[in-house]
Each structure stands twice: as C-alpha cells, then as structure tokens.
Amino acid sequence: MAHKPATRQLADWDRQYLWHPFTQMQEWEQEQPLIIERGKGAYLIDTEGNRYLDGTSSIWVNLHGHGHPTLNRALTQQLGKIAHSTFLGLSNPPAIELARALIRIAPKGLARVFYSDNGSTAIEIALKMAVQYWQQQHPGAGPKNTFLHLKLAYHGDTIGAVSVGNIDLFHSRFKPLLFPTLEAEPPYCYRCPLKLEYPSCRMACLDPIEQLLKTHHRELAGFVIEPLIQAAAGMVAHPPGYLRRIRDLCTQYRVLLIADEVATGFGRTGKMFACNHEDVTPDLMAISKGMTGGYMPLAATLTTEEIYNAFLGKYEEFKTFFHGHSYTGNQLGCALALANLEVFQKERTLAQLRPKIAAFSRLLRPLANMEHVGDIRQQGFMAGIELVKNRKSKEPYPLEARIGHRVATAARTRGLIIRPIGNVLVLVPPLATSLVELRQIIGVLKLSIETSTTG
Ligand SMILES: *Cc1c(COP(=O)(O)O)cnc(C)c1O
C-alpha cells in the first residue's frame, strides 16, 4: 500500500525514537506501524483513513466509544477553568464531587477515595495501606506484612504489583526485586490443577486456600484478587460463588480482601463492579482503566472508614499515609470520570448492555465447534478464546508458534484490532459497540481463526 509522505515520515520516526510497551522492538522495526489519528465510536482511524473496529477497547479502557460528545465537552469545560493543581495540601471541585459519586456507586461499606494515576499505583497504594493499617490498628499482633494471591494473577507492572502477580513470561525475570508472597492455584477450570470438573468439584480448590489462611493468617496483611475473572491470565473466569467464599474466608481469618477491579470495574462485567455480582464488599478496591471512559489516566484506591480511621492521630504519632503522586486528583481526569458516570446514567449503559452480553454469548457459541478452539470464557463484555493444537488432549500451541499473534494479524487486514495473550484471543469491545458491530467483530475473528489455523 502506498503511504502518504506524512505517514511514512511518522513511521520512520516511530522506529527511530520509540520503545513500545510489551513489544519486541526488533520485530516492530521490520513492520509498518499502524498509526492511529482519530477515533469515532467503536472505530479507530489511521493516518491513511483506514477504519478498524477497536476490539480491545484500547486495552480495556474505552466504554462509551471514541469521541463521545459528553466526554469531549467535559474535558473542554474543565480546561477552560484549570488543567491541574496539586492535591497535596489543596483540593478541587471535580476531585471532591467524583469521590462522593464513586462512594455512592461503590460496594456498600467503602467510604474513602485515595486518587492516583494508573492501575498499578492503585494496587501499590492498597498494599501499603494494608500493611500500615495492621501496624497501627493491632500493633501487638505481630507483623502482618505478607500477601496471598492467585497464580496467573496480574495486578500491574510496578514492583509491588509484580510481587503479587504471577505470570512467568512477564514476571520471572524480576524475581530478585520482588518481596515474597504466598500463592494459591486459581480456579482455571479448563485446565483444573486438581483435575476435577465444575460443578461436581464443589470448588475443592478453595480447600488449600483455607489451609493457607489457617496456617499463615498471622503474617497475612491481605488477599489480593481480580474479582470474577483473571483478565491478563487469558480471561480465566471464576465459577459463581468463588469470590463470595474468598470474602468469607478473609473475614473469618482477619485478612484484608483487596479487590483489583482495574479491568472489571465500570460495567465491564455487566454490573458497575464485579464485586456487585456476589454482594461482596472488599476492604480495599483498586479502580482505573474504565474510570474516565478511556480518556485520561486516572485511578483510585477505595477503602472503608475502619481502615481510614486507623491512620488518624496527632501529627507526631506519624500515622500519616506518606504516599502521593504529582498528578494526584488531577482536575481533567476527575472531570472526565464524572462525565463518564453521567453517561452511564443518561444512556442507561448497564441496561443497554444486558441484551448485548447475551448476544455476545450467542455469537461466540459457534466458535466452540472449531477444530482449534479449546475453551471460550466470557464474563460480561469481555471474552477469551483459548486456541489449542489438539482439542482432545488440550495440548497447547507452543508459544513460538505465535498463534494468537497470527490470528490478530489476519484480523487487522480485515479491519479489526485485537491483542491476544499468548494462545488466548481476547475480545473486549467498548460497551457502546452496537449489535451490528459486534457481529462483524466475531465474524472477522472466526474467519481469521480459520485462515490462521489451517494449512
Ligand atoms: C491493567 C491492569 C492493571 C494495571 O493497570 P495499569 O493502568 O496498566 O498500570 C492492574 N490490574 C488489572 C486487573 C489490570 O487489568
């Protein structure tokens, strides 16, 4: 394809000056980068005017589509006042109003909002709050400094978040930098570590978790978990009732439940938060990705009044939470987050989503019969399709075969952007994606699987 000079120039500069995340740059330098210039609804548009369906919601952040008038207006209106002033020693209207709005929609019992800029920092803050909470609340109880988490967990890329994560490909190299944690097997039912089947297993994988809590609760500050679905693990969806049991076990053994709602929050699972599905209130909750509708980096760690109270005291008691970022409480981000919630109300986003989630399941169903589709896992408006070399034996494709990447490349030539996780194809369309667009996305995906797995 002949490129306009502007595109060719930009592509050269990209390859000359940039370093992209999660990207083998040697390979990148050999390819034509796709340079996105605009967005409209569910579509991304490149510098050549080609349109692509945004099958990843720009990595799970976009909700109401690109270029949404309410969000656009909120941003310009706030810009007319101020872009940013510090939150250290000062406050601002959008940050105040947003905190109130978030507490109104958050699981009952969460009462305080601490802002930051991305999912990883929201997790770091939760970990630090948990440790300091136990020091100040129960100083005699001995140090509760460790965390329990699931294998295949992903909570972000900063060192604390990586410490409570467990995705070998991303994390093993940094082992020397990480603090020790306790790990438990996740309920990855397709490849059950206990070789059992749901529901006859009656969630036997919870027994070793209870055992760990029983043995180690004196050292455990918290249990960090992605509620309902471990997204970056390749959409490992948890069986119903699992999260509820984890909540009850944490309460029983006095271990804080830290819910990482960074991927699942803001409607992605069909309710505002994944915890809502099982009536769970975590002690700490991290939110980010969808918080501004996919417009600006913003995050928050929500917690209970009980945890907040443990940080109160005279200055000289030094119970202050000494943590903050340059852009904490950023006005542009907070104004957008307020507008995001306004759109949820005005457009009845969650109600509109219900039939689309059902259609999503229906459209995905025929893919289950494909020769190389091993498992399809869906939670609300996010889904993972695990490709396997052999359906019967569940033998995975070797990572070197890059089957996910091959399918994604094929899909791109047909106007669909997706980003696989290893052998798992991941579909996370904007919540505003129409039925027609959804049908198109899954049609292209099916065709791309066919052409990439045969011959
Ligand atoms: C994306 C993600 C994070 C990290 O968020 P960043 O904004 O990329 O730092 C943490 N937890 C989960 C569950 C995520 O999906």
mmCIF file of C-alpha atoms and ligand atoms in Angstrom, residues 60 118-121 123 154-157 226 231 260 262-263 288-289, ligand 1:
data_model
loop_
_atom_site.group_PDB
_atom_site.id
_atom_site.type_symbol
_atom_site.label_atom_id
_atom_site.label_comp_id
_atom_site.label_asym_id
_atom_site.label_seq_id
_atom_site.Cartn_x
_atom_site.Cartn_y
_atom_site.Cartn_z
ATOM 1 C CA TRP A 60 -9.777 -2.367 28.147
ATOM 2 C CA ASN A 118 -2.962 4.098 36.905
ATOM 3 C CA GLY A 119 -3.960 0.605 37.931
ATOM 4 C CA SER A 120 -0.510 -0.375 39.154
ATOM 5 C CA THR A 121 -0.260 2.577 41.533
ATOM 6 C CA ILE A 123 -2.589 -1.572 43.761
ATOM 7 C CA TYR A 154 -1.815 -9.751 37.114
ATOM 8 C CA HIS A 155 -2.003 -6.536 39.096
ATOM 9 C CA GLY A 156 0.247 -4.216 37.104
ATOM 10 C CA ASP A 157 3.891 -3.712 36.203
ATOM 11 C CA GLU A 226 -9.122 -9.883 40.485
ATOM 12 C CA ALA A 231 -8.155 -10.983 32.654
ATOM 13 C CA ASP A 260 -8.414 -5.388 41.878
ATOM 14 C CA VAL A 262 -8.959 -2.246 37.403
ATOM 15 C CA ALA A 263 -10.124 -4.391 34.464
ATOM 16 C CA SER A 288 -8.629 2.660 36.981
ATOM 17 C CA LYS A 289 -8.989 1.529 33.336
HETATM 18 C C1 LIG B 1 -4.374 -3.269 33.567
HETATM 19 C C2 LIG B 1 -4.453 -3.855 34.926
HETATM 20 C C3 LIG B 1 -3.659 -3.363 35.981
HETATM 21 C C4 LIG B 1 -2.602 -2.327 35.764
HETATM 22 O O1 LIG B 1 -3.122 -1.100 35.372
HETATM 23 P P1 LIG B 1 -2.166 -0.038 34.618
HETATM 24 O O2 LIG B 1 -3.031 1.157 34.474
HETATM 25 O O3 LIG B 1 -1.792 -0.677 33.312
HETATM 26 O O4 LIG B 1 -0.998 0.176 35.497
HETATM 27 C C5 LIG B 1 -3.847 -3.899 37.231
HETATM 28 N N1 LIG B 1 -4.748 -4.857 37.447
HETATM 29 C C6 LIG B 1 -5.522 -5.364 36.482
HETATM 30 C C7 LIG B 1 -6.525 -6.414 36.805
HETATM 31 C C8 LIG B 1 -5.392 -4.890 35.180
HETATM 32 O O5 LIG B 1 -6.128 -5.415 34.193
#
